[in-house]
Amino acid sequence: MRNLTSIIANRDGGALASMAGANPEPVSIVNENAEKLVDALFQNLKQVFPAAVSTVFRNPADEAAAKRQWIAAFAENGIRTREQLSAGMQHARASESAFWPSPGQFIAWCKQGVIKANGLPDLDELYRMVMKYSRDRGYHSSAEAYPWESPACFWMVTALYNQMRSQNLTEADLRKRCGTELKNMSRRIETGEAIPAPVVQIPKLHIPVTNEKGLDKIAEIRAKLGLKKRGAL
């Protein structure tokens, strides 16, 4: 399974189209290594979902067709690393369903697992973080002073809060934005980017005033001290 990354990454569009069934004539997987690796993945999944052996894949032709679809789905959705596949298998083992997952479901498991592995909240947790920040932010001097769980949470939650306020997002819209933020942040972490920590801004000790107000203030002080205005006789 470790070499699945290179096999998927090196597969050209024509081969993927054939494997996905775009060619009306029967085709086979040209790369024998790809076939063996997908066989291994399916064997692992069969141990988790044993009922599929006598139902979904009772006909060998159906299993062969399914394998072609899975390889194409991996390539189309960016499933290219060992960590992603391991995360997908971890979710599969924890699944309460006895039914064989679709390629889309397994891909979702892969992506969710990577998000967790990167120390990020899931979609529901991130949504609750935004709601909590919206409720409690007034108790803190600034967004940077808020007790964040991680730098990534600071950047995601504050961005989502600003979008929610400025665009008057509904709950459904905000949840969609949460999913987008998680994907973007996970991608940044996977590429090795260091997410900067929030830095509390030093409060301003004075408020600048205009020249006119400054002169008025000077005149007020001079009047209190009994001093004449400049130029007065």
mmCIF file of N, CA and C in Angstrom, residues 127-199:
data_model
loop_
_atom_site.group_PDB
_atom_site.id
_atom_site.type_symbol
_atom_site.label_atom_id
_atom_site.label_comp_id
_atom_site.label_asym_id
_atom_site.label_seq_id
_atom_site.Cartn_x
_atom_site.Cartn_y
_atom_site.Cartn_z
ATOM 1 N N TYR A 127 -17.436 24.385 14.073
ATOM 2 C CA TYR A 127 -18.651 25.206 14.111
ATOM 3 C C TYR A 127 -18.949 25.646 15.545
ATOM 4 N N ARG A 128 -18.824 24.714 16.496
ATOM 5 C CA ARG A 128 -19.085 25.065 17.900
ATOM 6 C C ARG A 128 -18.055 26.067 18.416
ATOM 7 N N MET A 129 -16.824 25.968 17.932
ATOM 8 C CA MET A 129 -15.802 26.935 18.325
ATOM 9 C C MET A 129 -16.171 28.348 17.881
ATOM 10 N N VAL A 130 -16.695 28.451 16.666
ATOM 11 C CA VAL A 130 -17.099 29.764 16.151
ATOM 12 C C VAL A 130 -18.232 30.330 16.999
ATOM 13 N N MET A 131 -19.204 29.493 17.348
ATOM 14 C CA MET A 131 -20.325 29.948 18.162
ATOM 15 C C MET A 131 -19.861 30.377 19.557
ATOM 16 N N LYS A 132 -18.950 29.629 20.128
ATOM 17 C CA LYS A 132 -18.441 29.956 21.464
ATOM 18 C C LYS A 132 -17.642 31.249 21.429
ATOM 19 N N TYR A 133 -16.835 31.418 20.388
ATOM 20 C CA TYR A 133 -16.065 32.652 20.257
ATOM 21 C C TYR A 133 -16.997 33.846 20.080
ATOM 22 N N SER A 134 -18.047 33.672 19.293
ATOM 23 C CA SER A 134 -19.019 34.745 19.084
ATOM 24 C C SER A 134 -19.676 35.152 20.398
ATOM 25 N N ARG A 135 -19.898 34.167 21.263
ATOM 26 C CA ARG A 135 -20.551 34.433 22.551
ATOM 27 C C ARG A 135 -19.606 35.043 23.580
ATOM 28 N N ASP A 136 -18.352 34.576 23.609
ATOM 29 C CA ASP A 136 -17.450 34.930 24.707
ATOM 30 C C ASP A 136 -16.371 35.939 24.347
ATOM 31 N N ARG A 137 -16.291 36.354 23.105
ATOM 32 C CA ARG A 137 -15.181 37.216 22.698
ATOM 33 C C ARG A 137 -15.143 38.534 23.462
ATOM 34 N N GLY A 138 -16.317 39.024 23.907
ATOM 35 C CA GLY A 138 -16.375 40.285 24.630
ATOM 36 C C GLY A 138 -15.698 40.255 25.986
ATOM 37 N N TYR A 139 -15.437 39.071 26.511
ATOM 38 C CA TYR A 139 -14.782 38.945 27.812
ATOM 39 C C TYR A 139 -13.263 39.075 27.717
ATOM 40 N N HIS A 140 -12.755 39.227 26.511
ATOM 41 C CA HIS A 140 -11.308 39.300 26.312
ATOM 42 C C HIS A 140 -10.952 40.596 25.595
ATOM 43 N N SER A 141 -9.764 41.081 25.876
ATOM 44 C CA SER A 141 -9.358 42.382 25.343
ATOM 45 C C SER A 141 -9.188 42.384 23.833
ATOM 46 N N SER A 142 -8.895 41.235 23.259
ATOM 47 C CA SER A 142 -8.707 41.146 21.811
ATOM 48 C C SER A 142 -8.864 39.702 21.376
ATOM 49 N N ALA A 143 -8.962 39.510 20.065
ATOM 50 C CA ALA A 143 -9.061 38.144 19.545
ATOM 51 C C ALA A 143 -7.803 37.351 19.874
ATOM 52 N N GLU A 144 -6.663 38.026 19.859
ATOM 53 C CA GLU A 144 -5.401 37.344 20.147
ATOM 54 C C GLU A 144 -5.320 36.885 21.600
ATOM 55 N N ALA A 145 -6.017 37.582 22.500
ATOM 56 C CA ALA A 145 -5.975 37.238 23.922
ATOM 57 C C ALA A 145 -6.950 36.125 24.284
ATOM 58 N N TYR A 146 -7.793 35.730 23.344
ATOM 59 C CA TYR A 146 -8.760 34.652 23.582
ATOM 60 C C TYR A 146 -8.001 33.330 23.773
ATOM 61 N N PRO A 147 -8.480 32.434 24.658
ATOM 62 C CA PRO A 147 -7.768 31.166 24.913
ATOM 63 C C PRO A 147 -7.949 30.141 23.793
ATOM 64 N N TRP A 148 -7.143 30.238 22.767
ATOM 65 C CA TRP A 148 -7.251 29.342 21.616
ATOM 66 C C TRP A 148 -6.596 27.999 21.900
ATOM 67 N N GLU A 149 -7.145 26.944 21.301
ATOM 68 C CA GLU A 149 -6.570 25.608 21.452
ATOM 69 C C GLU A 149 -5.297 25.442 20.637
ATOM 70 N N SER A 150 -5.191 26.175 19.542
ATOM 71 C CA SER A 150 -4.004 26.092 18.692
ATOM 72 C C SER A 150 -3.978 27.309 17.781
ATOM 73 N N PRO A 151 -2.816 27.652 17.207
ATOM 74 C CA PRO A 151 -2.765 28.754 16.247
ATOM 75 C C PRO A 151 -3.705 28.538 15.068
ATOM 76 N N ALA A 152 -3.820 27.290 14.607
ATOM 77 C CA ALA A 152 -4.711 27.008 13.479
ATOM 78 C C ALA A 152 -6.147 27.378 13.819
ATOM 79 N N CYS A 153 -6.572 27.092 15.048
ATOM 80 C CA CYS A 153 -7.939 27.424 15.459
ATOM 81 C C CYS A 153 -8.153 28.933 15.455
ATOM 82 N N PHE A 154 -7.146 29.688 15.873
ATOM 83 C CA PHE A 154 -7.255 31.150 15.861
ATOM 84 C C PHE A 154 -7.555 31.659 14.459
ATOM 85 N N TRP A 155 -6.769 31.209 13.486
ATOM 86 C CA TRP A 155 -6.934 31.728 12.129
ATOM 87 C C TRP A 155 -8.240 31.269 11.496
ATOM 88 N N MET A 156 -8.633 30.031 11.751
ATOM 89 C CA MET A 156 -9.875 29.526 11.161
ATOM 90 C C MET A 156 -11.098 30.186 11.791
ATOM 91 N N VAL A 157 -11.140 30.226 13.119
ATOM 92 C CA VAL A 157 -12.329 30.736 13.810
ATOM 93 C C VAL A 157 -12.521 32.225 13.560
ATOM 94 N N THR A 158 -11.455 33.007 13.644
ATOM 95 C CA THR A 158 -11.608 34.445 13.417
ATOM 96 C C THR A 158 -12.031 34.736 11.980
ATOM 97 N N ALA A 159 -11.491 33.974 11.027
ATOM 98 C CA ALA A 159 -11.898 34.160 9.630
ATOM 99 C C ALA A 159 -13.371 33.818 9.450
ATOM 100 N N LEU A 160 -13.803 32.720 10.047
ATOM 101 C CA LEU A 160 -15.205 32.305 9.928
ATOM 102 C C LEU A 160 -16.129 33.282 10.638
ATOM 103 N N TYR A 161 -15.706 33.787 11.777
ATOM 104 C CA TYR A 161 -16.531 34.753 12.511
ATOM 105 C C TYR A 161 -16.717 36.024 11.685
ATOM 106 N N ASN A 162 -15.641 36.505 11.079
ATOM 107 C CA ASN A 162 -15.733 37.711 10.253
ATOM 108 C C ASN A 162 -16.639 37.485 9.044
ATOM 109 N N GLN A 163 -16.547 36.304 8.434
ATOM 110 C CA GLN A 163 -17.419 35.985 7.302
ATOM 111 C C GLN A 163 -18.879 35.907 7.744
ATOM 112 N N MET A 164 -19.098 35.296 8.890
ATOM 113 C CA MET A 164 -20.458 35.156 9.401
ATOM 114 C C MET A 164 -21.097 36.520 9.645
ATOM 115 N N ARG A 165 -20.333 37.451 10.224
ATOM 116 C CA ARG A 165 -20.865 38.773 10.529
ATOM 117 C C ARG A 165 -21.024 39.628 9.276
ATOM 118 N N SER A 166 -20.017 39.633 8.425
ATOM 119 C CA SER A 166 -20.047 40.526 7.265
ATOM 120 C C SER A 166 -21.009 40.059 6.181
ATOM 121 N N GLN A 167 -21.208 38.730 6.079
ATOM 122 C CA GLN A 167 -22.060 38.189 5.022
ATOM 123 C C GLN A 167 -23.382 37.645 5.543
ATOM 124 N N ASN A 168 -23.607 37.788 6.853
ATOM 125 C CA ASN A 168 -24.863 37.333 7.459
ATOM 126 C C ASN A 168 -25.161 35.877 7.084
ATOM 127 N N LEU A 169 -24.197 34.997 7.317
ATOM 128 C CA LEU A 169 -24.318 33.601 6.901
ATOM 129 C C LEU A 169 -25.353 32.846 7.723
ATOM 130 N N THR A 170 -26.061 31.941 7.065
ATOM 131 C CA THR A 170 -26.955 31.032 7.772
ATOM 132 C C THR A 170 -26.110 29.917 8.393
ATOM 133 N N GLU A 171 -26.737 29.110 9.241
ATOM 134 C CA GLU A 171 -26.006 27.999 9.852
ATOM 135 C C GLU A 171 -25.470 27.051 8.782
ATOM 136 N N ALA A 172 -26.296 26.761 7.778
ATOM 137 C CA ALA A 172 -25.871 25.848 6.713
ATOM 138 C C ALA A 172 -24.677 26.421 5.955
ATOM 139 N N ASP A 173 -24.731 27.726 5.653
ATOM 140 C CA ASP A 173 -23.630 28.363 4.932
ATOM 141 C C ASP A 173 -22.354 28.355 5.771
ATOM 142 N N LEU A 174 -22.507 28.638 7.068
ATOM 143 C CA LEU A 174 -21.338 28.669 7.942
ATOM 144 C C LEU A 174 -20.700 27.291 8.051
ATOM 145 N N ARG A 175 -21.518 26.266 8.120
ATOM 146 C CA ARG A 175 -20.974 24.907 8.202
ATOM 147 C C ARG A 175 -20.191 24.558 6.928
ATOM 148 N N LYS A 176 -20.680 25.007 5.783
ATOM 149 C CA LYS A 176 -19.946 24.774 4.535
ATOM 150 C C LYS A 176 -18.597 25.485 4.572
ATOM 151 N N ARG A 177 -18.607 26.712 5.083
ATOM 152 C CA ARG A 177 -17.353 27.464 5.183
ATOM 153 C C ARG A 177 -16.394 26.780 6.161
ATOM 154 N N CYS A 178 -16.938 26.163 7.206
ATOM 155 C CA CYS A 178 -16.092 25.429 8.157
ATOM 156 C C CYS A 178 -15.355 24.299 7.441
ATOM 157 N N GLY A 179 -16.080 23.578 6.589
ATOM 158 C CA GLY A 179 -15.455 22.498 5.836
ATOM 159 C C GLY A 179 -14.348 23.001 4.934
ATOM 160 N N THR A 180 -14.588 24.144 4.293
ATOM 161 C CA THR A 180 -13.579 24.729 3.410
ATOM 162 C C THR A 180 -12.342 25.158 4.185
ATOM 163 N N GLU A 181 -12.561 25.808 5.338
ATOM 164 C CA GLU A 181 -11.432 26.250 6.159
ATOM 165 C C GLU A 181 -10.592 25.067 6.634
ATOM 166 N N LEU A 182 -11.261 23.986 7.019
ATOM 167 C CA LEU A 182 -10.538 22.801 7.486
ATOM 168 C C LEU A 182 -9.680 22.202 6.374
ATOM 169 N N LYS A 183 -10.237 22.105 5.184
ATOM 170 C CA LYS A 183 -9.480 21.556 4.057
ATOM 171 C C LYS A 183 -8.266 22.429 3.743
ATOM 172 N N ASN A 184 -8.482 23.742 3.727
ATOM 173 C CA ASN A 184 -7.384 24.654 3.408
ATOM 174 C C ASN A 184 -6.288 24.597 4.468
ATOM 175 N N MET A 185 -6.704 24.580 5.743
ATOM 176 C CA MET A 185 -5.717 24.550 6.821
ATOM 177 C C MET A 185 -4.967 23.222 6.831
ATOM 178 N N SER A 186 -5.687 22.132 6.607
ATOM 179 C CA SER A 186 -5.046 20.817 6.570
ATOM 180 C C SER A 186 -4.025 20.758 5.446
ATOM 181 N N ARG A 187 -4.367 21.347 4.304
ATOM 182 C CA ARG A 187 -3.444 21.362 3.161
ATOM 183 C C ARG A 187 -2.181 22.161 3.501
ATOM 184 N N ARG A 188 -2.354 23.275 4.201
ATOM 185 C CA ARG A 188 -1.202 24.097 4.589
ATOM 186 C C ARG A 188 -0.269 23.327 5.527
ATOM 187 N N ILE A 189 -0.866 22.606 6.466
ATOM 188 C CA ILE A 189 -0.061 21.838 7.422
ATOM 189 C C ILE A 189 0.660 20.695 6.721
ATOM 190 N N GLU A 190 -0.033 20.030 5.793
ATOM 191 C CA GLU A 190 0.562 18.894 5.078
ATOM 192 C C GLU A 190 1.757 19.321 4.234
ATOM 193 N N THR A 191 1.739 20.559 3.742
ATOM 194 C CA THR A 191 2.855 21.041 2.927
ATOM 195 C C THR A 191 4.030 21.509 3.783
ATOM 196 N N GLY A 192 3.881 21.421 5.109
ATOM 197 C CA GLY A 192 4.968 21.789 6.005
ATOM 198 C C GLY A 192 4.963 23.235 6.443
ATOM 199 N N GLU A 193 3.913 23.977 6.116
ATOM 200 C CA GLU A 193 3.849 25.382 6.512
ATOM 201 C C GLU A 193 3.698 25.500 8.027
ATOM 202 N N ALA A 194 4.457 26.395 8.639
ATOM 203 C CA ALA A 194 4.333 26.658 10.075
ATOM 204 C C ALA A 194 3.224 27.689 10.283
ATOM 205 N N ILE A 195 2.184 27.303 10.995
ATOM 206 C CA ILE A 195 1.060 28.208 11.234
ATOM 207 C C ILE A 195 1.442 29.174 12.351
ATOM 208 N N PRO A 196 1.490 30.479 12.082
ATOM 209 C CA PRO A 196 1.936 31.441 13.101
ATOM 210 C C PRO A 196 0.956 31.562 14.258
ATOM 211 N N ALA A 197 1.494 31.722 15.447
ATOM 212 C CA ALA A 197 0.660 31.888 16.640
ATOM 213 C C ALA A 197 0.125 33.315 16.690
ATOM 214 N N PRO A 198 -1.056 33.516 17.284
ATOM 215 C CA PRO A 198 -1.579 34.879 17.429
ATOM 216 C C PRO A 198 -0.713 35.680 18.389
ATOM 217 N N VAL A 199 -0.459 36.920 18.055
ATOM 218 C CA VAL A 199 0.366 37.796 18.887
ATOM 219 C C VAL A 199 -0.510 38.915 19.426
#
